[in-house]
Amino acid sequence: DQQVKQNSPSLSVQEGRISILNCDYTNSMFDYFLWYKKYPAEGPTFLISISSIKDKNEDGRFTVFLNKSAKHLSLHIVPSQPGDSAVYFCAARQYSGNTPLVFGKGTRLSVIA
Amino acid sequence: DAGITQSPRHKVTETGTPVTLRCHQTENHRYMYWYRQDPGHGLRLIHYSYGVKDTDKGEVSDGYSVSRSKTEDFLLTLESATSSQTSVYFCAISPGGAGELFFGEGSRLTVL
């Protein structure tokens, strides 16, 4: 049973436009959410996180929004750049209890120049 | 970059042979993890460790064992490799169990 779902395997966006990547979760105990970015032949790298006490967190061109009632989060990238082309993984965990991260299947973003 | 080294980076082996992947860290982090990445499945947790000699199973632990005799090393062993274990394996570390993970560059394993 998938606890973290990324229902869009791929997304294409034009350079300069906004990219919106979506993630849904089913475990109501999750209270800390992260996004990772992965280039081919490299390990995933941390991008941005949000805890359940917030509904938005921003870091430069990247903003994560959390809707707890809908168990949904999204990553907005604006403006999108060709270097943003990568696979993006959503991940979640219970912040207390040191439980491991649970990852979604990933969304491949292609930013077209 | 976090000091994480995975070895070997690439390995081709035959069904039924034992394989050990090594993860070495220089950060002195308490938590270490092994994930596998497969198309259509994302990143799935195999095993993790929360201290020397302290390990626990993840969601896809069947066919794998781990050992951690030193803080810096976390070994993943496939006792008898099968073709379904062909994958890219990632080691990750974390200073505390609740924080972000830092990943290694991956080990690509092909089982023929």
PDB file of C-alpha atoms in Angstrom:
ATOM      1  CA  ASP A   1       0.000   0.000   0.000  1.00  0.00           C
ATOM      2  CA  GLN A   2       1.608   3.206  -1.175  1.00  0.00           C
ATOM      3  CA  GLN A   3       1.752   5.795   1.556  1.00  0.00           C
ATOM      4  CA  VAL A   4       3.251   8.514  -0.623  1.00  0.00           C
ATOM      5  CA  LYS A   5       1.890   8.912  -4.138  1.00  0.00           C
ATOM      6  CA  GLN A   6       3.175  10.904  -7.055  1.00  0.00           C
ATOM      7  CA  ASN A   7       0.570  10.247  -9.698  1.00  0.00           C
ATOM      8  CA  SER A   8       2.284  12.033 -12.571  1.00  0.00           C
ATOM      9  CA  PRO A   9       5.281  10.042 -13.836  1.00  0.00           C
ATOM     10  CA  SER A  10       6.370  12.928 -16.049  1.00  0.00           C
ATOM     11  CA  LEU A  11       5.844  16.623 -16.675  1.00  0.00           C
ATOM     12  CA  SER A  12       7.026  18.926 -19.467  1.00  0.00           C
ATOM     13  CA  VAL A  13       7.226  22.673 -18.958  1.00  0.00           C
ATOM     14  CA  GLN A  14       8.604  25.507 -21.035  1.00  0.00           C
ATOM     15  CA  GLU A  15      11.545  27.468 -19.732  1.00  0.00           C
ATOM     16  CA  GLY A  16      10.451  30.466 -17.711  1.00  0.00           C
ATOM     17  CA  ARG A  17       7.060  29.006 -16.829  1.00  0.00           C
ATOM     18  CA  ILE A  18       5.939  27.534 -13.532  1.00  0.00           C
ATOM     19  CA  SER A  19       6.410  23.829 -12.801  1.00  0.00           C
ATOM     20  CA  ILE A  20       3.994  22.269 -10.314  1.00  0.00           C
ATOM     21  CA  LEU A  21       4.738  18.806  -8.987  1.00  0.00           C
ATOM     22  CA  ASN A  22       2.126  17.102  -6.846  1.00  0.00           C
ATOM     23  CA  CYS A  23       2.261  14.560  -4.051  1.00  0.00           C
ATOM     24  CA  ASP A  24      -0.429  12.875  -1.967  1.00  0.00           C
ATOM     25  CA  TYR A  25      -0.014  10.892   1.222  1.00  0.00           C
ATOM     26  CA  THR A  26      -2.281   8.505   3.073  1.00  0.00           C
ATOM     27  CA  ASN A  27      -0.655   8.169   6.503  1.00  0.00           C
ATOM     28  CA  SER A  28      -2.122  10.790   8.812  1.00  0.00           C
ATOM     29  CA  MET A  29       0.845  10.326  11.179  1.00  0.00           C
ATOM     30  CA  PHE A  30       3.216  11.931   8.674  1.00  0.00           C
ATOM     31  CA  ASP A  31       4.189  15.389   9.843  1.00  0.00           C
ATOM     32  CA  TYR A  32       7.385  16.191   7.956  1.00  0.00           C
ATOM     33  CA  PHE A  33       7.700  16.311   4.191  1.00  0.00           C
ATOM     34  CA  LEU A  34      10.684  16.673   1.900  1.00  0.00           C
ATOM     35  CA  TRP A  35      11.436  16.986  -1.793  1.00  0.00           C
ATOM     36  CA  TYR A  36      14.521  15.495  -3.373  1.00  0.00           C
ATOM     37  CA  LYS A  37      15.929  16.075  -6.822  1.00  0.00           C
ATOM     38  CA  LYS A  38      17.814  13.442  -8.774  1.00  0.00           C
ATOM     39  CA  TYR A  39      19.946  13.737 -11.888  1.00  0.00           C
ATOM     40  CA  PRO A  40      20.890  10.621 -13.890  1.00  0.00           C
ATOM     41  CA  ALA A  41      23.805   8.632 -12.460  1.00  0.00           C
ATOM     42  CA  GLU A  42      23.814  10.701  -9.258  1.00  0.00           C
ATOM     43  CA  GLY A  43      22.323  10.250  -5.818  1.00  0.00           C
ATOM     44  CA  PRO A  44      19.212  12.198  -4.804  1.00  0.00           C
ATOM     45  CA  THR A  45      19.867  15.601  -3.245  1.00  0.00           C
ATOM     46  CA  PHE A  46      17.703  17.395  -0.730  1.00  0.00           C
ATOM     47  CA  LEU A  47      15.755  20.321  -2.123  1.00  0.00           C
ATOM     48  CA  ILE A  48      13.240  21.664   0.387  1.00  0.00           C
ATOM     49  CA  SER A  49      11.147  20.515   3.329  1.00  0.00           C
ATOM     50  CA  ILE A  50       8.075  21.501   5.280  1.00  0.00           C
ATOM     51  CA  SER A  51       6.681  20.493   8.648  1.00  0.00           C
ATOM     52  CA  SER A  52       3.006  20.094   9.361  1.00  0.00           C
ATOM     53  CA  ILE A  53       2.899  23.235  11.480  1.00  0.00           C
ATOM     54  CA  LYS A  54       3.354  25.272   8.303  1.00  0.00           C
ATOM     55  CA  ASP A  55       1.430  25.433   5.063  1.00  0.00           C
ATOM     56  CA  LYS A  56       4.150  27.006   2.951  1.00  0.00           C
ATOM     57  CA  ASN A  57       7.913  27.071   2.794  1.00  0.00           C
ATOM     58  CA  GLU A  58       9.932  29.014   0.271  1.00  0.00           C
ATOM     59  CA  ASP A  59      13.544  28.824  -0.829  1.00  0.00           C
ATOM     60  CA  GLY A  60      14.445  30.932  -3.803  1.00  0.00           C
ATOM     61  CA  ARG A  61      12.647  29.635  -6.888  1.00  0.00           C
ATOM     62  CA  PHE A  62      11.243  26.666  -4.954  1.00  0.00           C
ATOM     63  CA  THR A  63       8.102  26.741  -2.827  1.00  0.00           C
ATOM     64  CA  VAL A  64       6.388  23.824  -1.164  1.00  0.00           C
ATOM     65  CA  PHE A  65       2.734  24.035  -0.168  1.00  0.00           C
ATOM     66  CA  LEU A  66       1.088  21.682   2.298  1.00  0.00           C
ATOM     67  CA  ASN A  67      -2.660  21.053   2.564  1.00  0.00           C
ATOM     68  CA  LYS A  68      -3.062  18.822   5.607  1.00  0.00           C
ATOM     69  CA  SER A  69      -6.801  18.368   5.309  1.00  0.00           C
ATOM     70  CA  ALA A  70      -6.389  17.074   1.758  1.00  0.00           C
ATOM     71  CA  LYS A  71      -3.164  15.201   2.595  1.00  0.00           C
ATOM     72  CA  HIS A  72      -1.582  16.894  -0.381  1.00  0.00           C
ATOM     73  CA  LEU A  73       1.591  18.802  -1.025  1.00  0.00           C
ATOM     74  CA  SER A  74       2.987  20.460  -4.086  1.00  0.00           C
ATOM     75  CA  LEU A  75       6.321  21.808  -5.214  1.00  0.00           C
ATOM     76  CA  HIS A  76       6.317  24.969  -7.308  1.00  0.00           C
ATOM     77  CA  ILE A  77       9.351  25.971  -9.329  1.00  0.00           C
ATOM     78  CA  VAL A  78       9.245  29.432 -10.820  1.00  0.00           C
ATOM     79  CA  PRO A  79      10.703  30.344 -13.181  1.00  0.00           C
ATOM     80  CA  SER A  80      11.616  26.884 -14.480  1.00  0.00           C
ATOM     81  CA  GLN A  81      15.087  26.500 -15.976  1.00  0.00           C
ATOM     82  CA  PRO A  82      16.564  23.752 -18.190  1.00  0.00           C
ATOM     83  CA  GLY A  83      18.854  22.752 -15.293  1.00  0.00           C
ATOM     84  CA  ASP A  84      15.751  21.856 -13.290  1.00  0.00           C
ATOM     85  CA  SER A  85      15.180  18.865 -15.586  1.00  0.00           C
ATOM     86  CA  ALA A  86      15.460  15.902 -13.225  1.00  0.00           C
ATOM     87  CA  VAL A  87      13.408  13.363 -11.322  1.00  0.00           C
ATOM     88  CA  TYR A  88      11.741  14.794  -8.228  1.00  0.00           C
ATOM     89  CA  PHE A  89      10.874  12.591  -5.297  1.00  0.00           C
ATOM     90  CA  CYS A  90       8.409  13.472  -2.591  1.00  0.00           C
ATOM     91  CA  ALA A  91       9.119  11.933   0.827  1.00  0.00           C
ATOM     92  CA  ALA A  92       7.394  11.896   4.191  1.00  0.00           C
ATOM     93  CA  ARG A  93       7.920  10.722   7.754  1.00  0.00           C
ATOM     94  CA  GLN A  94       6.819  11.102  11.318  1.00  0.00           C
ATOM     95  CA  TYR A  95       9.226  13.694  12.704  1.00  0.00           C
ATOM     96  CA  SER A  96       9.264  12.143  16.151  1.00  0.00           C
ATOM     97  CA  GLY A  97      10.158   8.508  16.646  1.00  0.00           C
ATOM     98  CA  ASN A  98      12.973   8.534  14.096  1.00  0.00           C
ATOM     99  CA  THR A  99      10.967   6.572  11.542  1.00  0.00           C
ATOM    100  CA  PRO A 100      12.597   6.279   8.102  1.00  0.00           C
ATOM    101  CA  LEU A 101      11.574   8.398   5.158  1.00  0.00           C
ATOM    102  CA  VAL A 102       8.964   6.975   2.794  1.00  0.00           C
ATOM    103  CA  PHE A 103       9.396   8.037  -0.829  1.00  0.00           C
ATOM    104  CA  GLY A 104       7.011   8.388  -3.721  1.00  0.00           C
ATOM    105  CA  LYS A 105       7.768   6.944  -7.139  1.00  0.00           C
ATOM    106  CA  GLY A 106       9.037  10.226  -8.525  1.00  0.00           C
ATOM    107  CA  THR A 107       8.066  12.650 -11.279  1.00  0.00           C
ATOM    108  CA  ARG A 108      10.390  13.312 -14.197  1.00  0.00           C
ATOM    109  CA  LEU A 109      10.418  17.016 -15.021  1.00  0.00           C
ATOM    110  CA  SER A 110      11.588  18.178 -18.433  1.00  0.00           C
ATOM    111  CA  VAL A 111      12.093  21.897 -18.885  1.00  0.00           C
ATOM    112  CA  ILE A 112      12.170  22.780 -22.545  1.00  0.00           C
ATOM    113  CA  ALA A 113      14.213  25.743 -23.714  1.00  0.00           C
TER     114      ALA A 113
ATOM    115  CA  ASP B   1      28.940  17.285  -0.171  1.00  0.00           C
ATOM    116  CA  ALA B   2      28.385  14.727   2.558  1.00  0.00           C
ATOM    117  CA  GLY B   3      31.273  12.288   2.823  1.00  0.00           C
ATOM    118  CA  ILE B   4      29.624   9.101   1.582  1.00  0.00           C
ATOM    119  CA  THR B   5      31.396   6.554  -0.557  1.00  0.00           C
ATOM    120  CA  GLN B   6      29.725   3.516  -2.060  1.00  0.00           C
ATOM    121  CA  SER B   7      31.639   0.575  -3.462  1.00  0.00           C
ATOM    122  CA  PRO B   8      31.623  -0.953  -5.921  1.00  0.00           C
ATOM    123  CA  ARG B   9      29.919   1.615  -8.131  1.00  0.00           C
ATOM    124  CA  HIS B  10      29.154  -0.984 -10.782  1.00  0.00           C
ATOM    125  CA  LYS B  11      28.951  -4.739 -10.528  1.00  0.00           C
ATOM    126  CA  VAL B  12      27.795  -7.531 -12.810  1.00  0.00           C
ATOM    127  CA  THR B  13      27.305 -10.918 -11.219  1.00  0.00           C
ATOM    128  CA  GLU B  14      25.546 -14.199 -11.838  1.00  0.00           C
ATOM    129  CA  THR B  15      22.441 -15.600 -10.211  1.00  0.00           C
ATOM    130  CA  GLY B  16      23.208 -17.462  -7.011  1.00  0.00           C
ATOM    131  CA  THR B  17      26.446 -15.678  -6.164  1.00  0.00           C
ATOM    132  CA  PRO B  18      26.880 -13.642  -2.980  1.00  0.00           C
ATOM    133  CA  VAL B  19      27.337  -9.894  -3.295  1.00  0.00           C
ATOM    134  CA  THR B  20      28.318  -7.284  -0.732  1.00  0.00           C
ATOM    135  CA  LEU B  21      27.911  -3.554  -1.224  1.00  0.00           C
ATOM    136  CA  ARG B  22      29.745  -1.199   1.076  1.00  0.00           C
ATOM    137  CA  CYS B  23      28.788   2.248   2.284  1.00  0.00           C
ATOM    138  CA  HIS B  24      31.451   4.301   4.032  1.00  0.00           C
ATOM    139  CA  GLN B  25      30.822   7.682   5.658  1.00  0.00           C
ATOM    140  CA  THR B  26      33.194  10.238   7.134  1.00  0.00           C
ATOM    141  CA  GLU B  27      30.478  12.351   8.805  1.00  0.00           C
ATOM    142  CA  ASN B  28      30.094  10.277  11.995  1.00  0.00           C
ATOM    143  CA  HIS B  29      26.324  10.232  11.471  1.00  0.00           C
ATOM    144  CA  ARG B  30      24.327   7.833  13.596  1.00  0.00           C
ATOM    145  CA  TYR B  31      21.775   6.740  10.995  1.00  0.00           C
ATOM    146  CA  MET B  32      22.556   4.864   7.780  1.00  0.00           C
ATOM    147  CA  TYR B  33      20.154   3.489   5.193  1.00  0.00           C
ATOM    148  CA  TRP B  34      20.098   1.289   2.117  1.00  0.00           C
ATOM    149  CA  TYR B  35      17.527   2.071  -0.586  1.00  0.00           C
ATOM    150  CA  ARG B  36      17.006   0.577  -4.019  1.00  0.00           C
ATOM    151  CA  GLN B  37      15.718   2.492  -6.991  1.00  0.00           C
ATOM    152  CA  ASP B  38      13.764   0.762  -9.737  1.00  0.00           C
ATOM    153  CA  PRO B  39      11.725   2.158 -12.628  1.00  0.00           C
ATOM    154  CA  GLY B  40       8.114   2.545 -11.592  1.00  0.00           C
ATOM    155  CA  HIS B  41       8.912   2.006  -7.926  1.00  0.00           C
ATOM    156  CA  GLY B  42      10.904   5.029  -6.851  1.00  0.00           C
ATOM    157  CA  LEU B  43      13.124   4.655  -3.807  1.00  0.00           C
ATOM    158  CA  ARG B  44      12.333   1.752  -1.491  1.00  0.00           C
ATOM    159  CA  LEU B  45      13.955   1.161   1.884  1.00  0.00           C
ATOM    160  CA  ILE B  46      15.784  -2.148   2.304  1.00  0.00           C
ATOM    161  CA  HIS B  47      17.371  -1.886   5.756  1.00  0.00           C
ATOM    162  CA  TYR B  48      18.547   0.849   8.035  1.00  0.00           C
ATOM    163  CA  SER B  49      20.780   1.266  11.056  1.00  0.00           C
ATOM    164  CA  TYR B  50      20.380   3.577  14.046  1.00  0.00           C
ATOM    165  CA  GLY B  51      23.728   2.753  15.612  1.00  0.00           C
ATOM    166  CA  VAL B  52      26.555   0.246  15.680  1.00  0.00           C
ATOM    167  CA  LYS B  53      25.060  -3.234  15.636  1.00  0.00           C
ATOM    168  CA  ASP B  54      21.521  -1.744  15.644  1.00  0.00           C
ATOM    169  CA  THR B  55      19.621  -2.429  12.448  1.00  0.00           C
ATOM    170  CA  ASP B  56      16.040  -2.802  11.312  1.00  0.00           C
ATOM    171  CA  LYS B  57      14.166  -3.950   8.233  1.00  0.00           C
ATOM    172  CA  GLY B  58      12.591  -1.781   5.599  1.00  0.00           C
ATOM    173  CA  GLU B  59       9.777  -2.530   3.190  1.00  0.00           C
ATOM    174  CA  VAL B  60      11.816  -4.708   0.776  1.00  0.00           C
ATOM    175  CA  SER B  61      14.216  -6.536   3.087  1.00  0.00           C
ATOM    176  CA  ASP B  62      13.675 -10.117   1.836  1.00  0.00           C
ATOM    177  CA  GLY B  63      16.866 -11.535   0.335  1.00  0.00           C
ATOM    178  CA  TYR B  64      19.089  -8.903   1.946  1.00  0.00           C
ATOM    179  CA  SER B  65      21.068  -8.705   5.156  1.00  0.00           C
ATOM    180  CA  VAL B  66      23.102  -5.868   6.644  1.00  0.00           C
ATOM    181  CA  SER B  67      25.825  -5.357   9.165  1.00  0.00           C
ATOM    182  CA  ARG B  68      27.256  -2.355  10.941  1.00  0.00           C
ATOM    183  CA  SER B  69      30.269  -3.094  13.093  1.00  0.00           C
ATOM    184  CA  LYS B  70      31.644   0.460  12.942  1.00  0.00           C
ATOM    185  CA  THR B  71      29.945   3.842  12.826  1.00  0.00           C
ATOM    186  CA  GLU B  72      31.406   4.596   9.428  1.00  0.00           C
ATOM    187  CA  ASP B  73      30.571   1.386   7.552  1.00  0.00           C
ATOM    188  CA  PHE B  74      27.237  -0.142   6.601  1.00  0.00           C
ATOM    189  CA  LEU B  75      27.334  -3.306   4.502  1.00  0.00           C
ATOM    190  CA  LEU B  76      24.504  -4.693   2.403  1.00  0.00           C
ATOM    191  CA  THR B  77      24.753  -8.388   1.510  1.00  0.00           C
ATOM    192  CA  LEU B  78      22.815 -10.402  -0.996  1.00  0.00           C
ATOM    193  CA  GLU B  79      23.474 -13.978   0.119  1.00  0.00           C
ATOM    194  CA  SER B  80      22.379 -15.469  -3.199  1.00  0.00           C
ATOM    195  CA  ALA B  81      21.705 -12.853  -5.854  1.00  0.00           C
ATOM    196  CA  THR B  82      18.628 -13.141  -8.067  1.00  0.00           C
ATOM    197  CA  SER B  83      17.717 -11.283 -11.252  1.00  0.00           C
ATOM    198  CA  SER B  84      15.006  -9.392  -9.343  1.00  0.00           C
ATOM    199  CA  GLN B  85      17.787  -7.757  -7.323  1.00  0.00           C
ATOM    200  CA  THR B  86      19.139  -6.035 -10.403  1.00  0.00           C
ATOM    201  CA  SER B  87      18.827  -2.411  -9.356  1.00  0.00           C
ATOM    202  CA  VAL B  88      20.589   0.762  -8.371  1.00  0.00           C
ATOM    203  CA  TYR B  89      21.358   0.772  -4.670  1.00  0.00           C
ATOM    204  CA  PHE B  90      21.730   3.988  -2.709  1.00  0.00           C
ATOM    205  CA  CYS B  91      23.209   4.435   0.710  1.00  0.00           C
ATOM    206  CA  ALA B  92      22.043   7.408   2.761  1.00  0.00           C
ATOM    207  CA  ILE B  93      23.084   8.899   6.082  1.00  0.00           C
ATOM    208  CA  SER B  94      21.473  11.192   8.608  1.00  0.00           C
ATOM    209  CA  PRO B  95      22.707  12.761  11.850  1.00  0.00           C
ATOM    210  CA  GLY B  96      19.347  12.143  13.477  1.00  0.00           C
ATOM    211  CA  GLY B  97      16.545   9.900  12.377  1.00  0.00           C
ATOM    212  CA  ALA B  98      14.146  12.777  11.812  1.00  0.00           C
ATOM    213  CA  GLY B  99      16.229  15.025   9.604  1.00  0.00           C
ATOM    214  CA  GLU B 100      17.053  15.045   5.951  1.00  0.00           C
ATOM    215  CA  LEU B 101      19.026  12.242   4.348  1.00  0.00           C
ATOM    216  CA  PHE B 102      22.259  12.635   2.424  1.00  0.00           C
ATOM    217  CA  PHE B 103      22.697  10.105  -0.359  1.00  0.00           C
ATOM    218  CA  GLY B 104      25.692   8.448  -1.910  1.00  0.00           C
ATOM    219  CA  GLU B 105      26.168   8.254  -5.666  1.00  0.00           C
ATOM    220  CA  GLY B 106      24.713   4.776  -5.989  1.00  0.00           C
ATOM    221  CA  SER B 107      25.867   1.272  -6.878  1.00  0.00           C
ATOM    222  CA  ARG B 108      24.486  -0.269 -10.030  1.00  0.00           C
ATOM    223  CA  LEU B 109      24.111  -4.037  -9.681  1.00  0.00           C
ATOM    224  CA  THR B 110      23.243  -6.331 -12.570  1.00  0.00           C
ATOM    225  CA  VAL B 111      22.414  -9.965 -11.836  1.00  0.00           C
ATOM    226  CA  LEU B 112      22.503 -12.173 -14.935  1.00  0.00           C
TER     227      LEU B 112
END
